[in-house]
Amino acid sequence: MTLENNNSIKTFAIMASGSGSNAENLIQTSRKLGANLACLICDQSSAKVLDRCKRLDVKAIIMEKTSSKERHEQEILAVLKEMEVNWLLLAGYMRLLSENFLSHFYDPAKDRNQVVNIHPSLLPEYPGLGGYQRAYEDQVERSGATVHFVDGGIDTGPIIEQGSFKREKNDDLASFTARGLALEHTLYARILEKIIKGQV
């Protein structure tokens, strides 16, 4: 897979592992904007995101890890290459992608991988799992979400954009998290539109 061959045409794939609210948001946004969404890759056969794909009539490909990480990634790359995918949108994909995998989406002209993730915190605070819960338990006055390019680390790639929300007096963890998720949907949709327009 080489970006030089067809980099002017943006073909997207979503990668997800869980319930898929961000994935559904991206699907709806891509349709509204006329984006070329090839498929959704899921590594969990019981993930609820697959139900969303069925309801929304989106091609979902289940690719569970049955061998080594290297072999699993090669199998995913083969599928994405066949569909000429050159942009990946991670939406709760719970596996760390290797630098070798990411190199297949590297754009030398812009010196970055065309792989984007959304994370539930104001990075570099609270990387990894449980961003909202950790922020809530620390009683931070403000939390947020971050859209960033993906590199070989855990939520360490260059930040594209962040959004924040204020902790309310009567917040519990559920309400705190719900406001964060709503922000994620707005933020990720905006970034997808910018990618499509060549503004990222």
mmCIF file of C-alpha atoms in Angstrom:
data_model
loop_
_atom_site.group_PDB
_atom_site.id
_atom_site.type_symbol
_atom_site.label_atom_id
_atom_site.label_comp_id
_atom_site.label_asym_id
_atom_site.label_seq_id
_atom_site.Cartn_x
_atom_site.Cartn_y
_atom_site.Cartn_z
ATOM 1 C CA MET A 1 0.000 0.000 0.000
ATOM 2 C CA THR A 2 1.511 3.318 -1.049
ATOM 3 C CA LEU A 3 -0.102 6.697 -0.586
ATOM 4 C CA GLU A 4 1.709 8.099 -3.612
ATOM 5 C CA ASN A 5 -0.478 6.076 -5.974
ATOM 6 C CA ASN A 6 -3.835 7.555 -5.046
ATOM 7 C CA ASN A 7 -3.370 10.093 -2.282
ATOM 8 C CA SER A 8 -5.531 12.740 -3.977
ATOM 9 C CA ILE A 9 -8.592 10.524 -3.485
ATOM 10 C CA LYS A 10 -9.460 10.153 0.190
ATOM 11 C CA THR A 11 -10.822 6.716 1.005
ATOM 12 C CA PHE A 12 -11.623 6.136 4.668
ATOM 13 C CA ALA A 13 -12.024 3.132 6.919
ATOM 14 C CA ILE A 14 -13.125 3.141 10.546
ATOM 15 C CA MET A 15 -11.568 0.829 13.128
ATOM 16 C CA ALA A 16 -13.568 0.095 16.272
ATOM 17 C CA SER A 17 -13.750 -2.450 19.083
ATOM 18 C CA GLY A 18 -16.681 -1.472 21.304
ATOM 19 C CA SER A 19 -20.156 0.016 21.409
ATOM 20 C CA GLY A 20 -19.485 2.312 18.467
ATOM 21 C CA SER A 21 -21.158 5.643 19.204
ATOM 22 C CA ASN A 22 -18.197 7.502 17.702
ATOM 23 C CA ALA A 23 -18.184 5.104 14.771
ATOM 24 C CA GLU A 24 -21.871 5.760 14.097
ATOM 25 C CA ASN A 25 -21.238 9.486 14.322
ATOM 26 C CA LEU A 26 -18.460 9.167 11.725
ATOM 27 C CA ILE A 27 -20.657 7.061 9.454
ATOM 28 C CA GLN A 28 -23.464 9.609 9.573
ATOM 29 C CA THR A 29 -21.036 12.481 9.059
ATOM 30 C CA SER A 30 -19.311 10.779 6.131
ATOM 31 C CA ARG A 31 -22.663 10.266 4.412
ATOM 32 C CA LYS A 32 -23.677 13.865 4.983
ATOM 33 C CA LEU A 33 -20.397 15.084 3.506
ATOM 34 C CA GLY A 34 -20.247 12.569 0.677
ATOM 35 C CA ALA A 35 -17.046 10.962 1.922
ATOM 36 C CA ASN A 36 -15.835 7.657 0.511
ATOM 37 C CA LEU A 37 -16.188 5.300 3.493
ATOM 38 C CA ALA A 38 -15.021 1.849 2.444
ATOM 39 C CA CYS A 39 -15.713 -0.222 5.544
ATOM 40 C CA LEU A 40 -15.483 -0.638 9.274
ATOM 41 C CA ILE A 41 -12.891 -3.027 10.703
ATOM 42 C CA CYS A 42 -13.735 -4.608 14.060
ATOM 43 C CA ASP A 43 -11.532 -6.936 16.089
ATOM 44 C CA GLN A 44 -14.317 -8.202 18.390
ATOM 45 C CA SER A 45 -17.101 -10.432 17.050
ATOM 46 C CA SER A 46 -19.421 -9.494 19.947
ATOM 47 C CA ALA A 47 -18.912 -5.717 19.692
ATOM 48 C CA LYS A 48 -22.097 -3.659 19.603
ATOM 49 C CA VAL A 49 -20.667 -1.514 16.834
ATOM 50 C CA LEU A 50 -21.469 -4.395 14.473
ATOM 51 C CA ASP A 51 -25.177 -3.968 15.237
ATOM 52 C CA ARG A 52 -24.869 -0.302 14.328
ATOM 53 C CA CYS A 53 -23.203 -1.201 11.038
ATOM 54 C CA LYS A 54 -25.984 -3.616 10.201
ATOM 55 C CA ARG A 55 -28.650 -1.027 10.974
ATOM 56 C CA LEU A 56 -26.827 1.626 8.942
ATOM 57 C CA ASP A 57 -26.010 -0.755 6.079
ATOM 58 C CA VAL A 58 -22.253 -0.279 6.382
ATOM 59 C CA LYS A 59 -19.807 -2.980 5.360
ATOM 60 C CA ALA A 60 -18.347 -4.391 8.563
ATOM 61 C CA ILE A 61 -15.391 -6.770 8.512
ATOM 62 C CA ILE A 62 -14.620 -8.783 11.640
ATOM 63 C CA MET A 63 -10.918 -9.446 12.001
ATOM 64 C CA GLU A 64 -10.229 -11.026 15.347
ATOM 65 C CA LYS A 65 -6.669 -11.620 16.459
ATOM 66 C CA THR A 66 -6.018 -15.358 16.171
ATOM 67 C CA SER A 67 -2.248 -15.344 15.720
ATOM 68 C CA SER A 68 0.605 -12.895 16.240
ATOM 69 C CA LYS A 69 0.122 -9.147 16.250
ATOM 70 C CA GLU A 70 2.259 -8.906 13.117
ATOM 71 C CA ARG A 71 0.141 -11.465 11.259
ATOM 72 C CA HIS A 72 -3.089 -9.844 12.428
ATOM 73 C CA GLU A 73 -1.976 -6.442 11.180
ATOM 74 C CA GLN A 74 -0.864 -7.892 7.851
ATOM 75 C CA GLU A 75 -4.314 -9.420 7.394
ATOM 76 C CA ILE A 76 -5.950 -6.061 8.089
ATOM 77 C CA LEU A 77 -3.573 -4.292 5.713
ATOM 78 C CA ALA A 78 -4.419 -6.734 2.935
ATOM 79 C CA VAL A 79 -8.105 -5.854 3.251
ATOM 80 C CA LEU A 80 -7.449 -2.123 3.377
ATOM 81 C CA LYS A 81 -5.105 -2.306 0.391
ATOM 82 C CA GLU A 82 -7.745 -4.093 -1.680
ATOM 83 C CA MET A 83 -10.175 -1.263 -0.904
ATOM 84 C CA GLU A 84 -7.513 1.398 -1.568
ATOM 85 C CA VAL A 85 -7.999 2.902 1.888
ATOM 86 C CA ASN A 86 -5.557 5.709 2.668
ATOM 87 C CA TRP A 87 -7.115 7.273 5.796
ATOM 88 C CA LEU A 88 -7.969 5.449 9.028
ATOM 89 C CA LEU A 89 -10.325 6.796 11.677
ATOM 90 C CA LEU A 90 -9.983 5.057 15.039
ATOM 91 C CA ALA A 91 -13.183 5.066 17.064
ATOM 92 C CA GLY A 92 -12.577 3.117 20.245
ATOM 93 C CA TYR A 93 -10.173 0.670 18.620
ATOM 94 C CA MET A 94 -8.537 -1.018 21.579
ATOM 95 C CA ARG A 95 -5.306 -2.254 20.046
ATOM 96 C CA LEU A 96 -2.068 -0.328 19.813
ATOM 97 C CA LEU A 97 -1.021 -0.177 16.163
ATOM 98 C CA SER A 98 2.602 -0.906 15.374
ATOM 99 C CA GLU A 99 4.912 1.559 13.659
ATOM 100 C CA ASN A 100 5.190 -0.883 10.761
ATOM 101 C CA PHE A 101 1.411 -0.867 10.299
ATOM 102 C CA LEU A 102 1.262 2.921 10.535
ATOM 103 C CA SER A 103 4.056 3.311 8.003
ATOM 104 C CA HIS A 104 1.661 2.121 5.291
ATOM 105 C CA PHE A 105 -0.349 5.310 5.854
ATOM 106 C CA TYR A 106 2.590 7.670 6.042
ATOM 107 C CA ASP A 107 2.379 10.828 3.940
ATOM 108 C CA PRO A 108 5.959 12.014 3.325
ATOM 109 C CA ALA A 109 4.752 15.360 1.996
ATOM 110 C CA LYS A 110 3.240 16.201 5.362
ATOM 111 C CA ASP A 111 5.476 13.982 7.519
ATOM 112 C CA ARG A 112 2.686 12.215 9.379
ATOM 113 C CA ASN A 113 0.510 9.118 9.305
ATOM 114 C CA GLN A 114 -2.978 9.450 7.884
ATOM 115 C CA VAL A 115 -4.388 7.671 10.927
ATOM 116 C CA VAL A 116 -6.505 9.680 13.357
ATOM 117 C CA ASN A 117 -7.836 8.874 16.823
ATOM 118 C CA ILE A 118 -10.127 10.527 19.332
ATOM 119 C CA HIS A 119 -9.223 10.320 23.016
ATOM 120 C CA PRO A 120 -11.384 11.174 26.053
ATOM 121 C CA SER A 121 -9.098 13.669 27.763
ATOM 122 C CA LEU A 122 -7.174 16.845 27.196
ATOM 123 C CA LEU A 123 -3.926 15.207 26.178
ATOM 124 C CA PRO A 124 -1.231 14.923 27.363
ATOM 125 C CA GLU A 125 -3.303 14.464 30.523
ATOM 126 C CA TYR A 126 -4.783 10.997 31.121
ATOM 127 C CA PRO A 127 -3.493 8.961 28.170
ATOM 128 C CA GLY A 128 -4.620 5.360 27.910
ATOM 129 C CA LEU A 129 -7.803 3.904 29.337
ATOM 130 C CA GLY A 130 -10.418 5.546 31.539
ATOM 131 C CA GLY A 131 -9.780 9.192 30.727
ATOM 132 C CA TYR A 132 -13.095 10.582 31.934
ATOM 133 C CA GLN A 133 -13.229 8.419 35.042
ATOM 134 C CA ARG A 134 -9.716 9.388 36.076
ATOM 135 C CA ALA A 135 -10.417 13.077 35.467
ATOM 136 C CA TYR A 136 -13.682 12.849 37.410
ATOM 137 C CA GLU A 137 -12.062 11.095 40.347
ATOM 138 C CA ASP A 138 -9.311 13.730 40.393
ATOM 139 C CA GLN A 139 -12.049 16.398 40.558
ATOM 140 C CA VAL A 140 -10.584 18.416 37.713
ATOM 141 C CA GLU A 141 -12.434 21.629 36.941
ATOM 142 C CA ARG A 142 -12.286 21.046 33.194
ATOM 143 C CA SER A 143 -11.955 17.970 31.021
ATOM 144 C CA GLY A 144 -12.296 17.383 27.314
ATOM 145 C CA ALA A 145 -11.473 15.365 24.232
ATOM 146 C CA THR A 146 -8.563 15.341 21.801
ATOM 147 C CA VAL A 147 -8.345 14.370 18.150
ATOM 148 C CA HIS A 148 -4.771 13.474 17.238
ATOM 149 C CA PHE A 149 -2.677 11.735 14.645
ATOM 150 C CA VAL A 150 -1.541 8.272 15.685
ATOM 151 C CA ASP A 151 2.072 7.318 16.157
ATOM 152 C CA GLY A 152 3.624 4.263 17.778
ATOM 153 C CA GLY A 153 2.927 5.425 21.350
ATOM 154 C CA ILE A 154 -0.139 5.475 23.582
ATOM 155 C CA ASP A 155 -2.013 8.678 22.672
ATOM 156 C CA THR A 156 1.259 10.494 21.960
ATOM 157 C CA GLY A 157 0.737 11.567 18.337
ATOM 158 C CA PRO A 158 0.515 15.209 17.212
ATOM 159 C CA ILE A 159 -2.661 16.927 18.391
ATOM 160 C CA ILE A 160 -5.056 18.157 15.700
ATOM 161 C CA GLU A 161 -7.686 19.793 17.871
ATOM 162 C CA GLN A 162 -9.091 19.713 21.394
ATOM 163 C CA GLY A 163 -12.401 20.650 22.958
ATOM 164 C CA SER A 164 -13.217 21.091 26.625
ATOM 165 C CA PHE A 165 -16.154 21.105 28.998
ATOM 166 C CA LYS A 166 -16.529 22.326 32.559
ATOM 167 C CA ARG A 167 -17.230 20.082 35.511
ATOM 168 C CA GLU A 168 -20.661 20.975 36.899
ATOM 169 C CA LYS A 169 -21.487 21.162 40.588
ATOM 170 C CA ASN A 170 -23.996 18.317 40.465
ATOM 171 C CA ASP A 171 -22.069 16.070 38.117
ATOM 172 C CA ASP A 172 -21.802 12.375 38.733
ATOM 173 C CA LEU A 173 -19.559 10.168 36.632
ATOM 174 C CA ALA A 174 -22.391 9.317 34.217
ATOM 175 C CA SER A 175 -23.307 12.946 33.464
ATOM 176 C CA PHE A 176 -19.650 13.960 33.295
ATOM 177 C CA THR A 177 -18.927 11.180 30.800
ATOM 178 C CA ALA A 178 -22.060 11.884 28.754
ATOM 179 C CA ARG A 179 -21.041 15.495 28.180
ATOM 180 C CA GLY A 180 -17.606 14.326 27.159
ATOM 181 C CA LEU A 181 -19.037 11.864 24.649
ATOM 182 C CA ALA A 182 -21.306 14.516 23.145
ATOM 183 C CA LEU A 183 -18.246 16.731 22.739
ATOM 184 C CA GLU A 184 -16.358 13.887 21.070
ATOM 185 C CA HIS A 185 -19.082 13.521 18.448
ATOM 186 C CA THR A 186 -19.035 17.224 17.604
ATOM 187 C CA LEU A 187 -15.254 17.416 17.539
ATOM 188 C CA TYR A 188 -14.648 14.294 15.462
ATOM 189 C CA ALA A 189 -17.288 15.267 12.904
ATOM 190 C CA ARG A 190 -15.645 18.666 12.506
ATOM 191 C CA ILE A 191 -12.206 17.128 12.013
ATOM 192 C CA LEU A 192 -13.526 14.653 9.437
ATOM 193 C CA GLU A 193 -14.963 17.558 7.461
ATOM 194 C CA LYS A 194 -11.611 19.353 7.632
ATOM 195 C CA ILE A 195 -9.788 16.226 6.421
ATOM 196 C CA ILE A 196 -12.160 15.915 3.484
ATOM 197 C CA LYS A 197 -11.583 19.568 2.585
ATOM 198 C CA GLY A 198 -7.805 19.201 2.864
ATOM 199 C CA GLN A 199 -7.594 21.489 5.891
ATOM 200 C CA VAL A 200 -5.827 19.003 8.172
#
